[in-house]
mmCIF file with all atom_site columns, C-alpha atoms in Angstrom:
data_model
loop_
_atom_site.group_PDB
_atom_site.id
_atom_site.type_symbol
_atom_site.label_atom_id
_atom_site.label_alt_id
_atom_site.label_comp_id
_atom_site.label_asym_id
_atom_site.label_entity_id
_atom_site.label_seq_id
_atom_site.pdbx_PDB_ins_code
_atom_site.Cartn_x
_atom_site.Cartn_y
_atom_site.Cartn_z
_atom_site.occupancy
_atom_site.B_iso_or_equiv
_atom_site.pdbx_formal_charge
_atom_site.auth_seq_id
_atom_site.auth_comp_id
_atom_site.auth_asym_id
_atom_site.auth_atom_id
_atom_site.pdbx_PDB_model_num
ATOM 1   C CA . MET Q 1 1   ? 92.304  74.231 105.325 1.00 60.00 ? 264 MET Q CA 1
ATOM 2   C CA . ASN Q 1 2   ? 94.693  71.573 103.497 1.00 55.00 ? 265 ASN Q CA 1
ATOM 3   C CA . PHE Q 1 3   ? 96.303  72.072 100.326 1.00 52.00 ? 266 PHE Q CA 1
ATOM 4   C CA . LYS Q 1 4   ? 93.775  69.848 98.719  1.00 54.00 ? 267 LYS Q CA 1
ATOM 5   C CA . ASP Q 1 5   ? 90.985  71.906 99.539  1.00 57.00 ? 268 ASP Q CA 1
ATOM 6   C CA . MET Q 1 6   ? 92.308  75.098 98.088  1.00 54.00 ? 269 MET Q CA 1
ATOM 7   C CA . MET Q 1 7   ? 92.935  73.197 95.142  1.00 59.00 ? 270 MET Q CA 1
ATOM 8   C CA . ASP Q 1 8   ? 89.299  71.792 95.214  1.00 62.00 ? 271 ASP Q CA 1
ATOM 9   C CA . GLU Q 1 9   ? 88.354  75.558 95.608  1.00 65.00 ? 272 GLU Q CA 1
ATOM 10  C CA . ASP Q 1 10  ? 90.228  76.872 92.581  1.00 76.00 ? 273 ASP Q CA 1
ATOM 11  C CA . LEU Q 1 11  ? 88.812  73.884 90.308  1.00 83.00 ? 274 LEU Q CA 1
ATOM 12  C CA . ASP Q 1 12  ? 85.272  75.101 91.617  1.00 83.00 ? 275 ASP Q CA 1
ATOM 13  C CA . LEU Q 1 13  ? 86.289  78.653 90.122  1.00 81.00 ? 276 LEU Q CA 1
ATOM 14  C CA . LEU Q 1 14  ? 87.920  77.219 87.427  1.00 86.00 ? 277 LEU Q CA 1
ATOM 15  C CA . PHE Q 1 15  ? 85.000  75.098 86.033  1.00 91.00 ? 278 PHE Q CA 1
ATOM 16  C CA . ASP Q 1 16  ? 82.122  77.719 86.680  1.00 90.00 ? 279 ASP Q CA 1
ATOM 17  C CA . PRO Q 1 17  ? 80.575  78.399 83.363  1.00 91.00 ? 280 PRO Q CA 1
ATOM 18  C CA . GLU Q 1 18  ? 80.130  82.045 84.778  1.00 91.00 ? 281 GLU Q CA 1
ATOM 19  C CA . GLU Q 1 19  ? 83.854  82.348 84.838  1.00 89.00 ? 282 GLU Q CA 1
ATOM 20  C CA . ILE Q 1 20  ? 85.946  80.153 82.657  1.00 91.00 ? 283 ILE Q CA 1
ATOM 21  C CA . GLY Q 1 21  ? 84.243  76.889 82.283  1.00 94.00 ? 284 GLY Q CA 1
ATOM 22  C CA . GLU Q 1 22  ? 81.624  76.274 79.227  1.00 96.00 ? 285 GLU Q CA 1
ATOM 23  C CA . LYS Q 1 23  ? 78.658  73.693 79.443  1.00 97.00 ? 286 LYS Q CA 1
ATOM 24  C CA . VAL Q 1 24  ? 78.564  71.132 76.805  1.00 98.00 ? 287 VAL Q CA 1
ATOM 25  C CA . ILE Q 1 25  ? 77.002  67.801 76.234  1.00 97.00 ? 288 ILE Q CA 1
ATOM 26  C CA . PHE Q 1 26  ? 79.323  65.297 76.525  1.00 97.00 ? 289 PHE Q CA 1
ATOM 27  C CA . GLU Q 1 27  ? 78.475  61.758 75.435  1.00 96.00 ? 290 GLU Q CA 1
ATOM 28  C CA . ASP Q 1 28  ? 74.812  62.295 76.378  1.00 95.00 ? 291 ASP Q CA 1
ATOM 29  C CA . ASN Q 1 29  ? 75.465  64.633 79.588  1.00 95.00 ? 292 ASN Q CA 1
ATOM 30  C CA . GLU Q 1 30  ? 75.601  67.781 80.608  1.00 97.00 ? 293 GLU Q CA 1
ATOM 31  C CA . ILE Q 1 31  ? 78.756  69.186 81.904  1.00 97.00 ? 294 ILE Q CA 1
ATOM 32  C CA . VAL Q 1 32  ? 81.289  71.889 82.361  1.00 97.00 ? 295 VAL Q CA 1
ATOM 33  C CA . VAL Q 1 33  ? 84.503  71.730 80.815  1.00 97.00 ? 296 VAL Q CA 1
ATOM 34  C CA . VAL Q 1 34  ? 87.372  73.724 80.063  1.00 96.00 ? 297 VAL Q CA 1
ATOM 35  C CA . LYS Q 1 35  ? 88.527  73.997 76.301  1.00 96.00 ? 298 LYS Q CA 1
ATOM 36  C CA . SER Q 1 36  ? 91.965  75.128 75.049  1.00 94.00 ? 299 SER Q CA 1
ATOM 37  C CA . SER Q 1 37  ? 92.422  75.394 71.628  1.00 90.00 ? 300 SER Q CA 1
ATOM 38  C CA . GLU Q 1 38  ? 95.882  76.966 72.003  1.00 91.00 ? 301 GLU Q CA 1
ATOM 39  C CA . THR Q 1 39  ? 97.187  74.257 74.325  1.00 91.00 ? 302 THR Q CA 1
ATOM 40  C CA . PHE Q 1 40  ? 96.277  71.407 71.308  1.00 89.00 ? 303 PHE Q CA 1
ATOM 41  C CA . ARG Q 1 41  ? 98.075  73.736 68.857  1.00 85.00 ? 304 ARG Q CA 1
ATOM 42  C CA . THR Q 1 42  ? 101.390 74.148 71.087  1.00 87.00 ? 305 THR Q CA 1
ATOM 43  C CA . LYS Q 1 43  ? 101.330 70.228 71.694  1.00 86.00 ? 306 LYS Q CA 1
ATOM 44  C CA . TYR Q 1 44  ? 100.869 69.239 68.262  1.00 80.00 ? 307 TYR Q CA 1
ATOM 45  C CA . LYS Q 1 45  ? 102.847 71.956 66.476  1.00 77.00 ? 308 LYS Q CA 1
ATOM 46  C CA . GLY Q 1 46  ? 105.585 70.221 64.350  1.00 65.00 ? 309 GLY Q CA 1
ATOM 47  C CA . LYS Q 1 47  ? 104.553 66.651 64.678  1.00 64.00 ? 310 LYS Q CA 1
ATOM 48  C CA . ALA Q 1 48  ? 102.731 67.045 61.356  1.00 54.00 ? 311 ALA Q CA 1
ATOM 49  C CA . GLU Q 1 49  ? 105.468 64.858 59.429  1.00 48.00 ? 312 GLU Q CA 1
ATOM 50  C CA . GLU Q 1 50  ? 105.398 61.937 62.035  1.00 56.00 ? 313 GLU Q CA 1
ATOM 51  C CA . MET Q 1 51  ? 101.163 61.830 62.787  1.00 58.00 ? 314 MET Q CA 1
ATOM 52  C CA . GLY Q 1 52  ? 99.672  63.718 60.009  1.00 59.00 ? 315 GLY Q CA 1
ATOM 53  C CA . ILE Q 1 53  ? 97.875  66.973 60.104  1.00 60.00 ? 316 ILE Q CA 1
ATOM 54  C CA . TYR Q 1 54  ? 95.082  67.400 63.189  1.00 61.00 ? 317 TYR Q CA 1
ATOM 55  C CA . THR Q 1 55  ? 92.302  69.976 62.023  1.00 62.00 ? 318 THR Q CA 1
ATOM 56  C CA . ASN Q 1 56  ? 89.447  71.380 64.585  1.00 74.00 ? 319 ASN Q CA 1
ATOM 57  C CA . GLY Q 1 57  ? 91.202  69.856 67.799  1.00 87.00 ? 320 GLY Q CA 1
ATOM 58  C CA . VAL Q 1 58  ? 90.937  71.124 70.989  1.00 93.00 ? 321 VAL Q CA 1
ATOM 59  C CA . CYS Q 1 59  ? 92.577  70.211 74.534  1.00 96.00 ? 322 CYS Q CA 1
ATOM 60  C CA . VAL Q 1 60  ? 89.365  69.555 77.107  1.00 97.00 ? 323 VAL Q CA 1
ATOM 61  C CA . SER Q 1 61  ? 89.641  69.306 80.876  1.00 96.00 ? 324 SER Q CA 1
ATOM 62  C CA . ILE Q 1 62  ? 86.916  67.678 82.385  1.00 96.00 ? 325 ILE Q CA 1
ATOM 63  C CA . ARG Q 1 63  ? 86.374  66.699 86.113  1.00 94.00 ? 326 ARG Q CA 1
ATOM 64  C CA . LYS Q 1 64  ? 87.237  63.682 86.669  1.00 94.00 ? 327 LYS Q CA 1
ATOM 65  C CA . THR Q 1 65  ? 83.750  63.039 88.568  1.00 92.00 ? 328 THR Q CA 1
ATOM 66  C CA . ASP Q 1 66  ? 82.226  63.646 85.431  1.00 94.00 ? 329 ASP Q CA 1
ATOM 67  C CA . PHE Q 1 67  ? 84.373  61.572 83.049  1.00 94.00 ? 330 PHE Q CA 1
ATOM 68  C CA . PRO Q 1 68  ? 82.669  58.530 81.369  1.00 90.00 ? 331 PRO Q CA 1
ATOM 69  C CA . SER Q 1 69  ? 84.879  55.343 82.421  1.00 89.00 ? 332 SER Q CA 1
ATOM 70  C CA . GLY Q 1 70  ? 85.953  53.147 79.815  1.00 92.00 ? 333 GLY Q CA 1
ATOM 71  C CA . LEU Q 1 71  ? 87.194  55.931 77.327  1.00 95.00 ? 334 LEU Q CA 1
ATOM 72  C CA . ALA Q 1 72  ? 90.722  55.309 75.960  1.00 96.00 ? 335 ALA Q CA 1
ATOM 73  C CA . PRO Q 1 73  ? 92.828  57.128 72.950  1.00 95.00 ? 336 PRO Q CA 1
ATOM 74  C CA . ASN Q 1 74  ? 91.402  56.140 69.439  1.00 92.00 ? 337 ASN Q CA 1
ATOM 75  C CA . ASP Q 1 75  ? 87.559  56.179 71.101  1.00 95.00 ? 338 ASP Q CA 1
ATOM 76  C CA . ARG Q 1 76  ? 85.374  58.393 69.335  1.00 94.00 ? 339 ARG Q CA 1
ATOM 77  C CA . VAL Q 1 77  ? 82.886  60.524 71.778  1.00 96.00 ? 340 VAL Q CA 1
ATOM 78  C CA . GLU Q 1 78  ? 80.193  63.061 71.038  1.00 96.00 ? 341 GLU Q CA 1
ATOM 79  C CA . MET Q 1 79  ? 80.261  67.267 72.272  1.00 97.00 ? 342 MET Q CA 1
ATOM 80  C CA . ASP Q 1 80  ? 77.464  69.129 71.300  1.00 96.00 ? 343 ASP Q CA 1
ATOM 81  C CA . ASN Q 1 81  ? 76.633  66.913 68.718  1.00 95.00 ? 344 ASN Q CA 1
ATOM 82  C CA . GLU Q 1 82  ? 79.803  66.818 67.039  1.00 93.00 ? 345 GLU Q CA 1
ATOM 83  C CA . SER Q 1 83  ? 82.089  63.572 66.691  1.00 93.00 ? 346 SER Q CA 1
ATOM 84  C CA . TYR Q 1 84  ? 85.953  63.583 67.609  1.00 93.00 ? 347 TYR Q CA 1
ATOM 85  C CA . GLU Q 1 85  ? 88.320  61.288 67.995  1.00 92.00 ? 348 GLU Q CA 1
ATOM 86  C CA . ILE Q 1 86  ? 90.483  61.117 71.362  1.00 94.00 ? 349 ILE Q CA 1
ATOM 87  C CA . LEU Q 1 87  ? 94.351  61.324 70.506  1.00 92.00 ? 350 LEU Q CA 1
ATOM 88  C CA . ASP Q 1 88  ? 95.352  61.512 74.273  1.00 95.00 ? 351 ASP Q CA 1
ATOM 89  C CA . ILE Q 1 89  ? 93.876  61.418 77.900  1.00 97.00 ? 352 ILE Q CA 1
ATOM 90  C CA . GLU Q 1 90  ? 96.231  63.065 80.271  1.00 95.00 ? 353 GLU Q CA 1
ATOM 91  C CA . ASP Q 1 91  ? 95.441  62.266 84.523  1.00 93.00 ? 354 ASP Q CA 1
ATOM 92  C CA . LEU Q 1 92  ? 95.913  65.721 86.334  1.00 89.00 ? 355 LEU Q CA 1
ATOM 93  C CA . GLY Q 1 93  ? 94.958  64.791 89.778  1.00 86.00 ? 356 GLY Q CA 1
ATOM 94  C CA . ASN Q 1 94  ? 91.068  66.018 90.194  1.00 89.00 ? 357 ASN Q CA 1
ATOM 95  C CA . THR Q 1 95  ? 90.827  66.195 86.385  1.00 93.00 ? 358 THR Q CA 1
ATOM 96  C CA . TYR Q 1 96  ? 91.622  64.652 83.010  1.00 95.00 ? 359 TYR Q CA 1
ATOM 97  C CA . ARG Q 1 97  ? 92.719  66.519 80.032  1.00 96.00 ? 360 ARG Q CA 1
ATOM 98  C CA . ILE Q 1 98  ? 91.814  64.750 76.582  1.00 97.00 ? 361 ILE Q CA 1
ATOM 99  C CA . ASP Q 1 99  ? 93.119  65.696 73.792  1.00 95.00 ? 362 ASP Q CA 1
ATOM 100 C CA . ILE Q 1 100 ? 90.390  65.652 70.668  1.00 94.00 ? 363 ILE Q CA 1
ATOM 101 C CA . ALA Q 1 101 ? 90.269  66.372 66.953  1.00 90.00 ? 364 ALA Q CA 1
ATOM 102 C CA . THR Q 1 102 ? 86.985  66.408 64.394  1.00 84.00 ? 365 THR Q CA 1
ATOM 103 C CA . ASN Q 1 103 ? 89.428  65.562 61.141  1.00 69.00 ? 366 ASN Q CA 1
ATOM 104 C CA . TYR Q 1 104 ? 93.101  63.808 60.470  1.00 58.00 ? 367 TYR Q CA 1
ATOM 105 C CA . ARG Q 1 105 ? 94.699  64.299 57.341  1.00 53.00 ? 368 ARG Q CA 1
#
């Protein structure tokens, strides 16, 4: 087993809804994601003066195989019947981490 195979096994555990992952409806498809409000708060803390204040934001990790193509920052997406603005998309190898927020003040 090589390193990539080990990482893929870790992803399977991470995205298992009985472990860490969570099933959501993302852009009309049921997928498993990993959400982190803490990562969002840490990333955007102290940036209020330069970019406003985001509320109800979350970082969402999505497997690349589940991520709809063509999405970019400033696009709007729906997750669990709620509309979000994409603030950032980060390529993490086999996954993307997207920062999304419902409100901007």
